[in-house]
Amino acid sequence: MKKQTILTGIRPTGHLHLGHYFGAGQNWVKLQDKFETYIEIADVQALTDNFANPDKVRKSVRDLVVDLLSIGIDPKKATLFIQSTIPEIAELTVFYSNLVTIARLERNPTVKTEIKQKKELFGQSGESITYGFLGYPVSQAADITAFKGNLVPVGEDQLPLIEQCREIVNKFNNIYGKTLDAPEPYLSEIPRIKGLDGNEKMGKSLGNAIFLADDPEIIKKKIMGALTDTQKIKIDDPANPNICMVYYYHKLIGNKNLKTVCEECKAGKRGCVACKKELLSKMLEFLKPIVKKRKYYEEHPELVDEILKEGNRKAKKIAEETLKDVKKSMKINYFD
Ligand code: TRP
């Protein structure tokens, strides 16, 4: 039986942090063994928000690919490719854009939340909402269908985008005849990782993230500033590990000493500074294999180029097939 295809994407706007790793990356590393896996570096989508920052997007493409290779994405198993190198995606986007109303895009909960955030940032004028931004769910539907993605591993915030893709696929098939497959979302087991400040979400823009590429000195600073039980004042005060981010990260990275950490904390036998220092050393150990691989790829940029070129080539082939089928169904295959 043919393996099912996984298609997922990530916007190149910076390095991966622990939230990405535990919420998504770690899962992708497992999935690449079981499925035909495509990982898209969604530079075109990143530009919908960052069109005035091309340098940032360009640099982030490399940073992100090196991050992904460092955590164990294996180019022999997974196809890593850059969205803008596959013009077929842009063509599909144009065709699909007829099948979506503006009202439906504005009602998409993911888009709605993002528009709200933009209005808070730029005022009520709505001038910051471009045609390209409003249409990015259509382009994402093109991403998914171009590679015949059956399963899309995403976080919960992306579910409305998968639903929108399914609607486009169904409408396309109804009008032009069965051509495309509707994808299913594939939710990861750990959807959301808390930030160092106790925020429900670790996020780049929230300033509460540990990046996989952070230097040990920076990680130290971040861990030393992490939120602990604010009721604990003196070193021998008992505390509640369940509201402490330091304990949360001990647990997340699988500290084998977790039971002791918990008991000593509750009994007032563990000062927060010592506990943070232990977390720092365990964290650096946890990151060691990732750091080692990163060093290798950073020293061999030509290898990263090769991986991407090969990925782009392989991805383009599938997208060409899809586009051919789509054009045929739409009766715009004039010279076939
Ligand atoms: N929208 C996704 C994000 O912001 C990135 C993405 C682009 C994506 N294309 C995709 C995710 C296709 C899944 C499938 O994280």
XYZ file of N, CA and C and ligand atoms in Angstrom, residues 7-11 28 40-42 45 83 110 114 136 139-141 143-144 152-154 157-158 161-162, ligand 1:
93
model
N 1.970 16.681 4.839
C 2.488 17.973 4.369
C 2.355 18.946 5.509
N 3.455 19.569 5.882
C 3.328 20.622 6.866
C 4.204 21.791 6.457
N 3.941 22.936 7.073
C 4.686 24.131 6.683
C 5.056 24.940 7.892
N 6.066 25.761 7.712
C 6.481 26.642 8.799
C 6.977 27.944 8.194
N 6.578 29.044 8.824
C 6.981 30.354 8.292
C 8.405 30.693 8.716
N 7.350 15.716 14.048
C 7.708 15.551 12.639
C 8.838 14.531 12.499
N 7.426 22.217 4.212
C 7.571 23.423 3.394
C 8.060 24.604 4.237
N 9.104 25.239 3.770
C 9.537 26.500 4.379
C 8.722 27.585 3.672
N 7.709 28.092 4.386
C 6.681 28.908 3.742
C 7.118 30.374 3.662
N 4.361 32.766 2.369
C 3.406 33.084 3.433
C 4.033 34.036 4.458
N 8.919 27.252 -0.408
C 7.654 27.523 -1.108
C 7.846 28.316 -2.406
N -8.803 31.866 12.434
C -7.365 32.141 12.528
C -7.065 33.529 11.962
N -5.819 37.081 13.797
C -4.634 37.803 13.329
C -4.980 39.243 12.935
N -4.115 34.438 2.451
C -3.122 33.384 2.700
C -3.723 31.997 2.971
N -3.732 30.308 -0.318
C -2.392 29.875 -0.685
C -1.983 28.638 0.130
N -2.434 28.594 1.392
C -2.124 27.411 2.208
C -2.864 26.172 1.688
N -4.068 26.372 1.153
C -4.797 25.245 0.545
C -4.037 24.745 -0.685
N -0.746 24.958 -0.965
C 0.406 24.228 -0.399
C 0.041 22.771 -0.159
N -1.097 22.608 0.501
C -1.470 21.263 0.955
C -1.822 20.362 -0.232
N -2.207 16.711 7.738
C -1.480 17.953 7.971
C -1.234 18.111 9.472
N -0.005 17.848 9.935
C 0.268 18.014 11.362
C 0.389 19.492 11.705
N -0.509 19.966 12.529
C -0.536 21.390 12.886
C -0.981 21.549 14.338
N -4.453 26.072 16.554
C -4.754 27.383 15.970
C -4.870 27.321 14.449
N -4.357 26.221 13.866
C -4.371 26.104 12.406
C -5.582 25.326 11.877
N -7.727 26.679 9.137
C -7.090 26.747 7.818
C -7.220 25.418 7.083
N -7.209 24.351 7.829
C -7.407 23.036 7.210
C -8.858 22.897 6.750
N 0.330 28.675 8.559
C 1.354 27.854 9.131
C 1.916 28.556 10.357
O 1.815 29.767 10.468
C 2.492 27.562 8.174
C 2.079 26.818 6.934
C 2.228 27.246 5.648
C 1.459 25.541 6.856
N 1.774 26.329 4.781
C 1.292 25.267 5.464
C 1.059 24.604 7.801
C 0.698 24.090 5.033
C 0.461 23.428 7.355
C 0.290 23.169 5.986
O 2.471 27.918 11.220
